[in-house]
Backbone as a printed PyTorch tensor [residue, N CA C, xyz], in Angstrom:
tensor([[[ -25.3220,  -98.3140,   19.4330],
         [ -26.1810,  -98.4850,   18.2080],
         [ -26.7710,  -97.1370,   18.2640]],

        [[ -27.0390,  -96.6940,   18.5480],
         [ -27.0560,  -94.6030,   18.7360],
         [ -26.4780,  -94.3690,   17.3190]],

        [[ -25.3340,  -94.1650,   17.1030],
         [ -25.0960,  -93.7510,   16.0080],
         [ -25.8850,  -94.1720,   14.3830]],

        [[ -25.6380,  -95.8060,   15.0900],
         [ -26.6780,  -96.1400,   13.8300],
         [ -27.8620,  -96.4660,   13.6140]],

        [[ -29.1220,  -96.2300,   14.3900],
         [ -30.0230,  -95.7780,   15.0040],
         [ -29.8530,  -94.8300,   15.6430]],

        [[ -30.8870,  -93.5840,   15.5750],
         [ -30.7830,  -92.5890,   16.3710],
         [ -32.2930,  -92.7980,   17.2440]],

        [[ -33.2150,  -93.5860,   16.1850],
         [ -34.2160,  -94.0550,   16.9320],
         [ -34.4860,  -94.4330,   17.7540]],

        [[ -34.0150,  -95.3160,   18.0800],
         [ -34.1980,  -96.4470,   18.4560],
         [ -33.7400,  -97.1720,   19.7970]],

        [[ -34.4060,  -97.6520,   20.9840],
         [ -33.6360,  -97.7800,   22.4250],
         [ -33.7010,  -99.5020,   22.5020]],

        [[ -32.1010,  -99.3920,   22.3280],
         [ -31.7000, -100.8710,   22.6500],
         [ -31.8010, -101.2990,   23.8890]],

        [[ -32.2030, -102.3490,   24.3930],
         [ -33.1960, -102.7250,   25.9130],
         [ -31.8460, -104.2790,   25.9110]],

        [[ -31.2650, -104.3680,   27.0960],
         [ -30.6670, -105.8350,   27.6660],
         [ -31.5690, -105.6740,   28.3750]],

        [[ -32.8520, -106.9770,   27.9500],
         [ -33.5510, -107.2440,   28.5890],
         [ -33.9680, -108.7550,   29.0650]],

        [[ -32.6630, -109.0380,   29.2120],
         [ -32.5650, -110.4480,   29.0290],
         [ -32.7050, -111.3330,   30.5730]],

        [[ -32.7320, -110.6360,   31.4370],
         [ -32.9080, -110.6540,   32.5010],
         [ -34.3630, -110.4780,   33.1530]],

        [[ -34.8190, -109.5280,   32.3320],
         [ -36.3730, -109.5320,   32.1120],
         [ -37.2460, -110.0740,   31.9950]],

        [[ -38.1650, -110.9740,   32.1040],
         [ -38.9010, -111.6080,   31.1890],
         [ -40.1890, -110.4850,   30.7860]],

        [[ -40.7460, -110.5690,   30.4300],
         [ -42.1910, -109.4650,   29.7950],
         [ -42.8900, -109.3600,   31.1270]],

        [[ -43.6740, -109.2460,   32.0640],
         [ -44.4250, -109.6650,   33.0300],
         [ -45.6150, -109.1290,   32.2540]],

        [[ -46.3750, -108.1620,   31.6100],
         [ -46.7270, -107.8240,   31.0820],
         [ -48.2340, -108.8300,   30.6720]],

        [[ -47.7140, -109.5840,   29.5410],
         [ -47.8840, -110.7230,   28.8110],
         [ -47.8690, -112.4220,   29.4840]],

        [[ -47.2280, -112.7010,   30.5780],
         [ -47.0500, -113.5210,   31.3820],
         [ -48.4310, -114.2940,   31.8350]],

        [[ -49.5590, -114.0520,   31.6790],
         [ -50.8830, -114.8460,   31.9350],
         [ -51.4760, -115.5720,   30.7830]],

        [[ -51.0460, -115.2540,   29.8130],
         [ -51.8790, -115.6180,   28.8450],
         [ -50.9750, -116.6430,   27.9750]],

        [[ -49.7710, -116.6120,   28.5410],
         [ -48.4950, -118.1850,   27.8860],
         [ -48.6990, -118.7710,   28.4780]],

        [[ -47.4160, -120.0870,   28.6430],
         [ -47.1410, -121.3370,   29.5980],
         [ -45.9070, -120.9160,   29.7170]],

        [[ -44.9040, -119.9610,   28.9060],
         [ -43.5700, -119.5150,   28.8940],
         [ -43.4220, -118.6360,   28.5170]],

        [[ -42.7960, -118.5570,   29.1200],
         [ -41.9390, -116.3690,   30.0060],
         [ -40.7960, -116.3980,   28.6540]],

        [[ -41.6810, -114.9160,   27.6690],
         [ -41.3470, -114.6150,   27.2070],
         [ -40.1680, -113.4140,   27.4470]],

        [[ -38.7610, -113.7910,   26.8320],
         [ -37.7390, -112.5380,   27.7250],
         [ -35.9140, -113.0280,   26.6020]],

        [[ -36.6580, -111.8890,   25.4860],
         [ -35.9020, -111.0040,   24.4740],
         [ -34.7730, -111.1690,   25.6310]],

        [[ -33.7940, -111.5480,   24.4680],
         [ -32.1320, -110.6620,   24.7740],
         [ -32.6600, -109.5700,   24.7850]],

        [[ -32.3820, -109.2940,   23.7760],
         [ -32.3060, -107.8780,   23.5790],
         [ -33.9050, -106.8640,   23.2110]],

        [[ -34.8490, -105.9550,   23.6330],
         [ -35.2700, -105.2660,   23.0640],
         [ -35.3870, -104.1150,   22.6450]],

        [[ -35.5600, -104.0060,   21.4990],
         [ -35.5130, -102.8870,   20.6690],
         [ -37.1070, -101.6720,   20.2160]],

        [[ -37.0760, -100.5630,   20.8630],
         [ -38.0720,  -99.9510,   21.4100],
         [ -37.9900,  -98.6590,   20.6290]],

        [[ -38.9020,  -98.1570,   19.3680],
         [ -38.6400,  -96.6750,   18.7620],
         [ -39.3540,  -95.5100,   19.9340]],

        [[ -39.8730,  -96.4730,   21.5130],
         [ -40.5710,  -95.0260,   21.9230],
         [ -39.4630,  -94.2750,   23.1370]],

        [[ -38.4630,  -94.6720,   22.7450],
         [ -37.5250,  -94.3560,   24.5650],
         [ -37.3440,  -94.6730,   25.4930]],

        [[ -38.0890,  -96.1960,   25.6410],
         [ -37.7280,  -96.8800,   26.7830],
         [ -36.5440,  -96.9000,   27.0060]],

        [[ -35.8500,  -97.5360,   28.8100],
         [ -35.0350,  -97.7200,   29.1000],
         [ -34.7560,  -98.5260,   29.5920]],

        [[ -35.9320,  -99.1050,   29.8940],
         [ -35.7430, -100.9410,   31.1570],
         [ -37.3880, -101.8610,   30.0330]],

        [[ -36.4050, -103.0240,   30.5310],
         [ -37.0870, -103.6790,   30.7770],
         [ -37.2380, -104.7140,   29.5550]],

        [[ -38.6460, -105.1420,   29.2240],
         [ -39.3670, -105.8450,   28.0530],
         [ -39.8680, -106.5050,   28.1670]],

        [[ -41.2090, -105.4520,   26.9500],
         [ -42.6930, -105.8190,   26.9880],
         [ -43.1310, -105.6230,   25.4800]],

        [[ -43.3190, -106.5430,   25.0870],
         [ -43.5020, -107.0220,   23.6230],
         [ -44.5730, -106.2030,   23.2860]],

        [[ -45.0840, -105.5680,   24.1990],
         [ -46.6180, -105.4900,   23.1500],
         [ -46.3490, -103.8790,   22.8590]],

        [[ -44.9030, -103.0090,   23.2170],
         [ -44.6960, -101.9790,   22.7430],
         [ -42.8180, -102.8600,   22.3080]],

        [[ -42.5100, -103.3860,   22.2470],
         [ -41.6520, -103.6920,   21.3990],
         [ -41.4300, -103.3770,   19.8000]],

        [[ -40.8210, -103.0840,   19.0180],
         [ -40.2620, -103.0020,   17.8220],
         [ -39.8570, -104.6090,   16.5070]],

        [[ -38.6840, -104.7490,   17.9490],
         [ -37.6640, -105.7840,   16.8730],
         [ -37.9860, -106.5270,   18.4870]],

        [[ -37.5870, -107.2960,   17.9220],
         [ -37.2800, -108.4400,   18.5380],
         [ -35.7160, -109.5670,   18.3570]],

        [[ -35.0050, -108.7780,   19.6280],
         [ -33.0620, -110.3190,   19.4190],
         [ -32.7690, -110.8050,   20.5350]],

        [[ -33.0450, -111.9530,   19.3230],
         [ -32.1490, -113.3810,   20.5340],
         [ -30.9360, -113.7480,   20.5690]],

        [[ -30.5020, -113.6210,   20.9410],
         [ -28.8150, -113.8020,   20.9070],
         [ -28.5810, -115.6700,   21.2520]],

        [[ -27.8880, -115.9900,   20.6720],
         [ -27.4570, -117.2880,   20.8710],
         [ -25.8020, -117.5710,   21.0120]],

        [[ -25.4540, -118.2770,   21.6900],
         [ -23.4230, -118.6590,   21.3490],
         [ -22.9550, -119.6850,   21.0060]],

        [[ -23.4930, -120.8700,   20.2690],
         [ -22.9560, -121.8110,   20.0100],
         [ -23.9860, -122.2500,   18.7710]],

        [[ -23.5100, -122.2230,   16.9820],
         [ -24.1660, -122.5640,   15.8060],
         [ -24.9710, -123.5650,   16.2770]],

        [[ -24.4100, -124.6260,   16.6760],
         [ -25.5670, -125.1470,   16.6760],
         [ -27.6500, -125.2780,   16.7970]],

        [[ -27.2410, -124.3250,   18.0420],
         [ -28.1010, -123.5400,   18.5800],
         [ -29.2980, -122.3680,   17.3160]],

        [[ -28.7660, -122.2040,   15.7170],
         [ -29.3300, -121.7860,   14.8950],
         [ -30.3540, -122.2500,   14.1580]],

        [[ -31.2560, -121.6500,   13.5870],
         [ -32.8300, -122.2910,   13.2470],
         [ -32.7040, -122.1480,   11.9180]],

        [[ -31.6650, -121.4450,   11.3980],
         [ -31.9750, -122.1020,   10.2530],
         [ -30.2930, -122.6370,    9.0160]],

        [[ -30.4370, -123.0630,    7.7840],
         [ -28.5670, -122.6990,    7.6470],
         [ -29.1720, -123.0240,    6.1980]],

        [[ -28.0300, -122.2430,    5.9460],
         [ -28.4360, -121.4980,    4.3870],
         [ -27.9520, -123.0330,    3.1630]],

        [[ -29.0140, -122.6690,    2.0670],
         [ -28.5440, -123.5910,    1.2960],
         [ -28.1900, -123.8780,    0.4660]],

        [[ -27.2000, -124.3730,    0.0700],
         [ -25.6340, -124.5130,   -1.0560],
         [ -26.3050, -123.5710,   -2.6440]],

        [[ -26.1280, -123.3320,   -3.3810],
         [ -26.6750, -122.4370,   -4.6160],
         [ -26.4900, -123.2040,   -5.9690]],

        [[ -25.7540, -123.8830,   -5.2610],
         [ -25.8530, -125.2110,   -6.6200],
         [ -25.7070, -126.6600,   -6.6720]],

        [[ -26.7960, -126.7130,   -5.2250],
         [ -26.4220, -127.9570,   -4.7580],
         [ -27.4610, -128.8840,   -5.5170]],

        [[ -27.0600, -129.8890,   -6.2750],
         [ -27.8740, -131.1830,   -6.7840],
         [ -28.8470, -131.8460,   -4.9820]],

        [[ -28.2800, -131.5770,   -4.3140],
         [ -28.9810, -132.7570,   -3.8520],
         [ -31.0720, -132.1280,   -3.8350]],

        [[ -31.6400, -132.7180,   -2.7740],
         [ -32.8930, -132.9080,   -3.3910],
         [ -33.6670, -131.7210,   -1.4340]],

        [[ -32.1580, -131.3260,   -1.1330],
         [ -32.6550, -130.3200,    0.3790],
         [ -33.9700, -129.2610,   -0.1680]],

        [[ -34.4100, -129.1050,    0.7940],
         [ -36.2620, -128.3960,    0.5700],
         [ -35.8320, -127.3670,    1.7970]],

        [[ -35.5020, -127.5710,    2.5070],
         [ -35.7790, -126.3700,    3.8010],
         [ -34.0620, -126.0030,    4.4180]],

        [[ -34.6810, -124.2830,    4.4810],
         [ -33.6410, -124.7730,    5.5150],
         [ -33.7070, -123.8780,    6.8240]],

        [[ -34.6760, -124.6660,    7.6860],
         [ -34.7930, -125.2470,    8.8270],
         [ -33.2540, -126.1020,    9.1430]],

        [[ -33.1580, -125.3810,   10.4160],
         [ -31.7790, -126.4790,   10.7790],
         [ -32.9300, -127.9120,   11.5760]],

        [[ -32.5190, -128.7510,   11.1840],
         [ -33.1950, -129.7010,   11.7360],
         [ -33.4320, -130.4610,   12.9280]],

        [[ -32.2520, -129.7410,   13.5410],
         [ -31.6100, -130.7810,   14.9800],
         [ -32.7550, -129.9460,   16.1060]],

        [[ -32.4690, -130.4780,   17.6740],
         [ -33.2080, -130.5130,   18.2670],
         [ -32.5620, -128.7450,   19.5050]],

        [[ -31.5260, -128.7170,   19.0220],
         [ -31.8010, -127.2750,   19.3990],
         [ -31.6870, -126.2260,   18.6710]],

        [[ -31.9380, -126.7960,   17.6060],
         [ -32.4000, -125.3510,   16.6020],
         [ -33.7080, -124.8620,   16.1930]],

        [[ -34.5300, -126.6650,   16.4020],
         [ -36.2940, -125.7510,   16.4440],
         [ -36.2380, -124.9840,   17.9660]],

        [[ -34.8890, -125.5930,   18.3110],
         [ -35.8140, -124.6360,   20.2510],
         [ -35.8540, -123.7130,   20.0190]],

        [[ -34.6230, -123.4920,   19.3680],
         [ -34.3100, -121.9980,   18.5310],
         [ -35.9810, -121.0950,   17.8030]],

        [[ -36.3450, -121.7490,   16.8550],
         [ -37.6500, -121.5840,   16.4220],
         [ -38.3000, -121.5530,   16.8040]],

        [[ -38.8590, -123.0530,   17.7650],
         [ -39.7290, -122.5750,   18.5230],
         [ -40.6180, -121.0450,   19.5890]],

        [[ -38.6930, -120.7670,   20.2150],
         [ -38.4270, -119.2840,   20.7250],
         [ -39.5530, -118.4210,   19.8680]],

        [[ -38.4620, -117.8660,   18.6180],
         [ -38.8850, -116.8370,   18.2140],
         [ -40.0430, -116.8250,   17.8760]],

        [[ -40.4480, -118.1480,   17.2700],
         [ -41.5250, -117.7300,   16.5040],
         [ -43.2860, -117.3510,   17.7440]],

        [[ -42.5810, -118.5910,   19.1100],
         [ -43.7130, -117.6220,   19.7900],
         [ -43.5700, -116.4560,   20.5090]],

        [[ -41.9610, -115.4810,   20.5230],
         [ -42.0620, -114.3280,   20.9380],
         [ -42.7780, -113.5340,   20.0790]],

        [[ -42.3090, -114.1500,   18.1540],
         [ -42.9520, -112.9590,   17.7010],
         [ -44.8650, -113.8100,   17.4280]],

        [[ -44.9080, -114.3380,   17.6280],
         [ -46.0310, -114.2110,   18.3080],
         [ -46.9150, -113.7170,   19.1170]],

        [[ -46.5370, -113.7260,   19.7990],
         [ -46.7210, -112.8100,   20.8540],
         [ -47.1120, -110.8910,   20.8920]],

        [[ -46.2750, -110.7240,   20.1720],
         [ -45.4250, -109.6580,   19.8100],
         [ -47.2390, -109.4920,   18.8930]],

        [[ -47.0590, -110.2570,   17.1220],
         [ -48.4010, -110.5850,   16.6150],
         [ -49.9680, -109.7160,   17.4030]],

        [[ -49.4450, -110.4610,   18.5570],
         [ -50.8170, -111.2240,   19.0040],
         [ -51.2890, -109.7750,   20.2410]],

        [[ -50.1830, -109.3720,   20.0010],
         [ -50.7110, -107.6070,   21.4040],
         [ -50.7560, -106.2830,   21.0670]],

        [[ -50.1410, -106.5990,   19.3640],
         [ -50.1900, -104.6110,   19.4450],
         [ -50.7140, -105.1020,   17.5610]],

        [[ -51.4280, -103.8360,   16.9260],
         [ -52.0410, -103.4200,   16.0850],
         [ -50.6730, -103.7560,   15.0360]],

        [[ -49.3720, -104.6340,   14.4490],
         [ -49.1420, -104.4140,   13.1740],
         [ -49.1160, -105.5860,   12.6460]],

        [[ -49.3030, -105.6830,   11.5010],
         [ -49.4130, -106.1760,    9.8040],
         [ -47.9920, -107.1450,    9.4040]],

        [[ -47.1860, -107.2260,   10.0280],
         [ -46.2830, -108.1740,   10.1740],
         [ -45.0500, -107.6120,   11.0900]],

        [[ -43.8440, -108.0590,   11.8500],
         [ -43.4470, -107.8780,   12.4580],
         [ -41.6910, -107.7670,   12.1910]],

        [[ -40.7910, -107.4240,   13.2330],
         [ -39.1260, -107.9640,   12.8340],
         [ -38.8130, -108.8110,   13.5920]],

        [[ -37.7000, -109.1380,   13.5090],
         [ -36.5380, -110.3170,   14.4850],
         [ -35.4270, -110.0210,   14.2710]],

        [[ -33.9160, -110.6580,   14.5110],
         [ -32.5740, -110.9200,   14.7520],
         [ -32.2910, -112.0140,   15.7700]],

        [[ -32.0370, -112.2010,   14.5110],
         [ -31.6640, -113.9550,   15.7990],
         [ -29.9870, -113.7710,   14.7790]],

        [[ -29.4560, -113.6140,   16.4850],
         [ -27.5280, -113.3040,   16.5050],
         [ -27.0220, -114.6250,   17.3660]],

        [[ -26.2270, -114.8730,   15.9610],
         [ -25.4850, -116.9210,   16.6770],
         [ -23.8130, -116.7640,   16.3380]],

        [[ -23.1930, -116.2240,   17.6580],
         [ -21.7800, -116.3180,   17.4720],
         [ -21.6310, -114.8990,   16.3900]],

        [[ -20.6840, -114.2720,   15.3160],
         [ -20.8390, -114.0180,   14.7060],
         [ -21.7910, -113.6320,   13.5310]],

        [[ -22.7670, -113.9550,   13.8500],
         [ -23.1600, -114.4780,   12.6100],
         [ -25.2240, -114.0930,   12.9680]],

        [[ -25.5920, -113.6700,   11.9680],
         [ -27.2040, -113.0610,   11.8590],
         [ -27.9850, -113.8660,   11.0520]],

        [[ -29.4650, -113.3380,   10.6230],
         [ -30.3730, -113.5920,   10.1610],
         [ -31.3960, -112.3820,   10.8870]],

        [[ -31.8640, -111.5540,    9.7830],
         [ -32.9910, -110.5270,    9.8370],
         [ -34.4720, -111.5720,    9.1410]],

        [[ -35.4390, -111.7180,    9.6410],
         [ -36.8760, -112.4700,    9.6490],
         [ -38.1450, -111.6290,    9.8350]],

        [[ -38.4990, -111.3420,    8.9440],
         [ -39.5000, -110.3930,    8.4990],
         [ -40.5660, -111.3940,    8.6020]],

        [[ -41.0920, -110.5340,   10.0120],
         [ -42.9970, -111.9620,    9.9970],
         [ -43.7080, -111.3020,    9.5400]],

        [[ -45.0850, -112.1840,    9.2470],
         [ -46.9140, -111.7150,    8.7590],
         [ -47.7260, -112.7560,    9.6910]],

        [[ -48.5790, -112.6320,    8.9510],
         [ -49.4930, -113.7610,    9.7550],
         [ -49.8810, -114.9360,    8.8710]],

        [[ -49.0600, -115.2610,    7.7050],
         [ -48.8370, -115.7270,    6.3570],
         [ -47.5040, -116.9540,    6.7020]],

        [[ -46.6970, -115.8560,    6.8030],
         [ -44.8080, -117.0590,    7.2960],
         [ -43.8260, -115.5560,    7.5270]],

        [[ -43.1380, -115.6490,    7.2810],
         [ -42.1830, -115.4240,    7.3430],
         [ -40.4670, -115.4910,    5.7650]],

        [[ -39.8740, -113.9580,    5.6720],
         [ -38.9630, -114.1840,    5.0740],
         [ -37.3610, -113.9790,    6.3430]],

        [[ -36.9150, -115.1910,    5.1900],
         [ -35.8840, -115.0250,    6.3090],
         [ -34.2320, -114.7200,    5.4790]],

        [[ -33.0490, -113.8010,    6.4370],
         [ -32.1120, -113.3800,    5.2550],
         [ -31.0550, -114.9440,    4.7990]],

        [[ -29.7380, -115.1000,    4.3710],
         [ -28.9480, -115.9350,    3.9790],
         [ -28.4280, -115.1270,    5.6180]],

        [[ -27.7560, -116.0270,    6.0980],
         [ -27.0930, -116.0520,    6.7480],
         [ -25.1700, -115.4170,    6.2890]],

        [[ -24.7090, -113.5300,    7.2590],
         [ -23.8880, -112.7190,    7.6840],
         [ -23.0240, -112.4320,    8.4580]],

        [[ -22.5670, -112.6760,    8.3560],
         [ -21.0340, -111.8360,    9.1360],
         [ -21.5030, -109.9650,    9.8270]],

        [[ -21.6650, -110.0730,   10.9940],
         [ -21.8930, -108.9930,   10.3690],
         [ -21.0090, -108.0840,   10.8420]],

        [[ -19.9680, -108.4360,   11.6540],
         [ -18.4450, -107.8760,   11.4720],
         [ -18.3380, -107.4920,   10.4070]],

        [[ -17.9770, -107.8910,    8.8230],
         [ -17.7500, -107.5630,    8.4510],
         [ -18.9080, -107.4590,    6.4830]],

        [[ -19.8070, -107.9670,    7.0380],
         [ -20.5670, -107.1270,    5.9270],
         [ -21.8060, -106.0130,    6.8810]],

        [[ -22.2820, -104.4420,    6.3650],
         [ -22.8920, -103.9740,    7.3270],
         [ -24.2860, -104.2160,    7.2310]],

        [[ -24.9530, -105.4990,    6.8100],
         [ -26.1180, -105.3460,    6.4250],
         [ -27.2180, -105.1030,    8.0560]],

        [[ -27.0370, -105.8090,    9.1350],
         [ -27.1550, -105.4580,   10.8170],
         [ -27.0240, -104.3120,   11.0170]],

        [[ -26.2720, -103.1880,   10.1150],
         [ -26.3520, -101.9470,   10.7420],
         [ -27.4310, -101.1550,   10.1910]],

        [[ -27.1620, -101.4820,    8.5060],
         [ -28.1320, -100.5920,    7.6670],
         [ -29.2680, -101.3750,    7.9970]],

        [[ -30.3350, -102.5590,    8.4090],
         [ -31.4680, -102.6030,    8.4280],
         [ -31.6620, -101.8380,    9.5090]],

        [[ -30.8110, -101.8550,   11.0900],
         [ -31.3430, -100.6770,   12.0320],
         [ -31.3510,  -99.4990,   12.1250]],

        [[ -30.5720,  -98.9400,   10.9600],
         [ -30.2120,  -97.8290,   10.3870],
         [ -31.6620,  -97.2420,    9.0310]],

        [[ -32.3970,  -98.0020,    8.8200],
         [ -33.1880,  -97.8120,    7.9900],
         [ -34.4050,  -98.3010,    8.2450]],

        [[ -34.4210,  -99.4790,    9.0450],
         [ -35.7230,  -99.2330,   10.8140],
         [ -35.7100,  -97.7810,   11.0360]],

        [[ -34.8960,  -97.6210,   12.2620],
         [ -34.8400,  -96.8080,   13.1620],
         [ -35.5710,  -94.8490,   11.5320]],

        [[ -34.4910,  -94.9250,   10.7170],
         [ -35.6560,  -93.7180,    9.5770],
         [ -37.6020,  -94.4720,    8.8680]],

        [[ -37.9020,  -94.9150,    8.6310],
         [ -38.7850,  -95.5320,    8.7320],
         [ -40.1030,  -95.4070,    8.9440]],

        [[ -40.8680,  -95.2600,    8.3790],
         [ -41.8730,  -94.8370,    8.6950],
         [ -42.9010,  -95.6360,    9.5330]],

        [[ -43.9000,  -95.1920,   10.1060],
         [ -44.6780,  -96.5430,   11.5840],
         [ -45.0820,  -97.9310,    9.8930]],

        [[ -45.5160,  -97.1950,    9.4940],
         [ -46.7860,  -97.8020,    8.3350],
         [ -45.3300,  -99.1940,    7.9030]],

        [[ -44.1320,  -98.7710,    7.4870],
         [ -43.0150,  -99.8560,    7.1720],
         [ -43.0560, -100.5720,    8.1540]],

        [[ -42.6700, -100.2440,    9.2570],
         [ -42.4530, -100.8430,   10.6170],
         [ -43.5570, -102.0310,   10.9480]],

        [[ -44.4290, -101.9340,   10.1640],
         [ -44.9210, -102.5940,   10.5490],
         [ -46.7200, -102.3430,   10.6330]],

        [[ -46.9450, -101.0580,   11.5110],
         [ -48.1830, -100.6710,   12.3540],
         [ -49.4590, -100.2410,   11.2840]],

        [[ -50.2410, -101.2730,   11.5740],
         [ -51.3590, -101.4010,   10.9620],
         [ -52.1310,  -99.6720,   11.1350]],

        [[ -51.7650,  -98.8210,   10.4100],
         [ -52.1450,  -97.1120,   10.5330],
         [ -53.7140,  -97.1400,   10.2210]],

        [[ -54.1140,  -97.8230,    9.3850],
         [ -56.6180,  -98.2150,   10.0610],
         [ -56.6740,  -98.2730,   10.8780]],

        [[ -56.1330,  -98.9310,   12.3040],
         [ -56.6920,  -99.0710,   13.4940],
         [ -56.4320,  -97.7560,   14.1960]],

        [[ -57.1430,  -97.1370,   14.9010],
         [ -57.3000,  -95.6070,   15.8820],
         [ -58.1710,  -96.8520,   16.6840]],

        [[ -56.8210,  -95.7490,   18.3840],
         [ -58.1950,  -95.6810,   19.5550],
         [ -59.8190,  -95.6470,   18.8960]],

        [[ -60.0280,  -96.5110,   19.6340],
         [ -62.0360,  -96.2810,   20.1990],
         [ -62.1880,  -94.6850,   20.2230]],

        [[ -63.2640,  -93.8770,   20.3650],
         [ -63.8150,  -92.8060,   20.9480],
         [ -64.4810,  -93.1620,   21.9820]],

        [[ -64.8390,  -92.0740,   23.1410],
         [ -65.0060,  -92.4660,   24.7090],
         [ -66.6200,  -93.1840,   24.3850]],

        [[ -67.2860,  -92.4350,   23.7040],
         [ -69.0220,  -93.4870,   23.5530],
         [ -68.7330,  -94.7760,   22.6630]],

        [[ -67.4500,  -95.0960,   21.9700],
         [ -67.2120,  -97.0790,   20.9570],
         [ -67.0710,  -97.3270,   22.1550]],

        [[ -65.7610,  -96.7270,   23.4140],
         [ -65.6780,  -98.1650,   23.9330],
         [ -66.7860,  -97.5990,   24.3690]],

        [[ -67.7630,  -96.9520,   25.2140],
         [ -68.6390,  -97.0810,   26.7070],
         [ -70.1290,  -98.5050,   25.6710]],

        [[ -69.6520,  -98.0180,   24.2150],
         [ -70.5110,  -98.7960,   23.8870],
         [ -70.0140, -100.8190,   23.3870]],

        [[ -69.0360, -100.3820,   24.3180],
         [ -68.4530, -101.5940,   23.5410],
         [ -68.0770, -102.2850,   24.8820]]])
């Protein structure tokens, strides 16, 4: 990934649940890949992770399905209503909520990879925007996303740049 996104570190954190937030939640936050902008090279820390990546190995686990463009169906949801799809959606939503709660971000990004297909999700406090499914082996969207994210400013990453550390006097007063 270094050639696509040299400013980002991609860490296999699948065996390392977040240890800093475990007391705050009744479940383990265990990302498959944690993407950092600060050269972190190990573990899972949702309070500093830039992008959450979840891997699933079977299509039944996909949280989303594309709606047909010319469909006359009365289908209004792109959410995969199967139990396994809902479990995946619950997982990535919980992880993103933990990230947004631990960081001064206005929005967050996650990537769901199911077999050879992917979705990029942009979250904020009002909802999510999800890409259509794409085959990342045939389409450059995933590499383009990581490349652009790597080049973007903290404000475009979702960092609330109006938040600043408290001064010593403010910290004492607080």
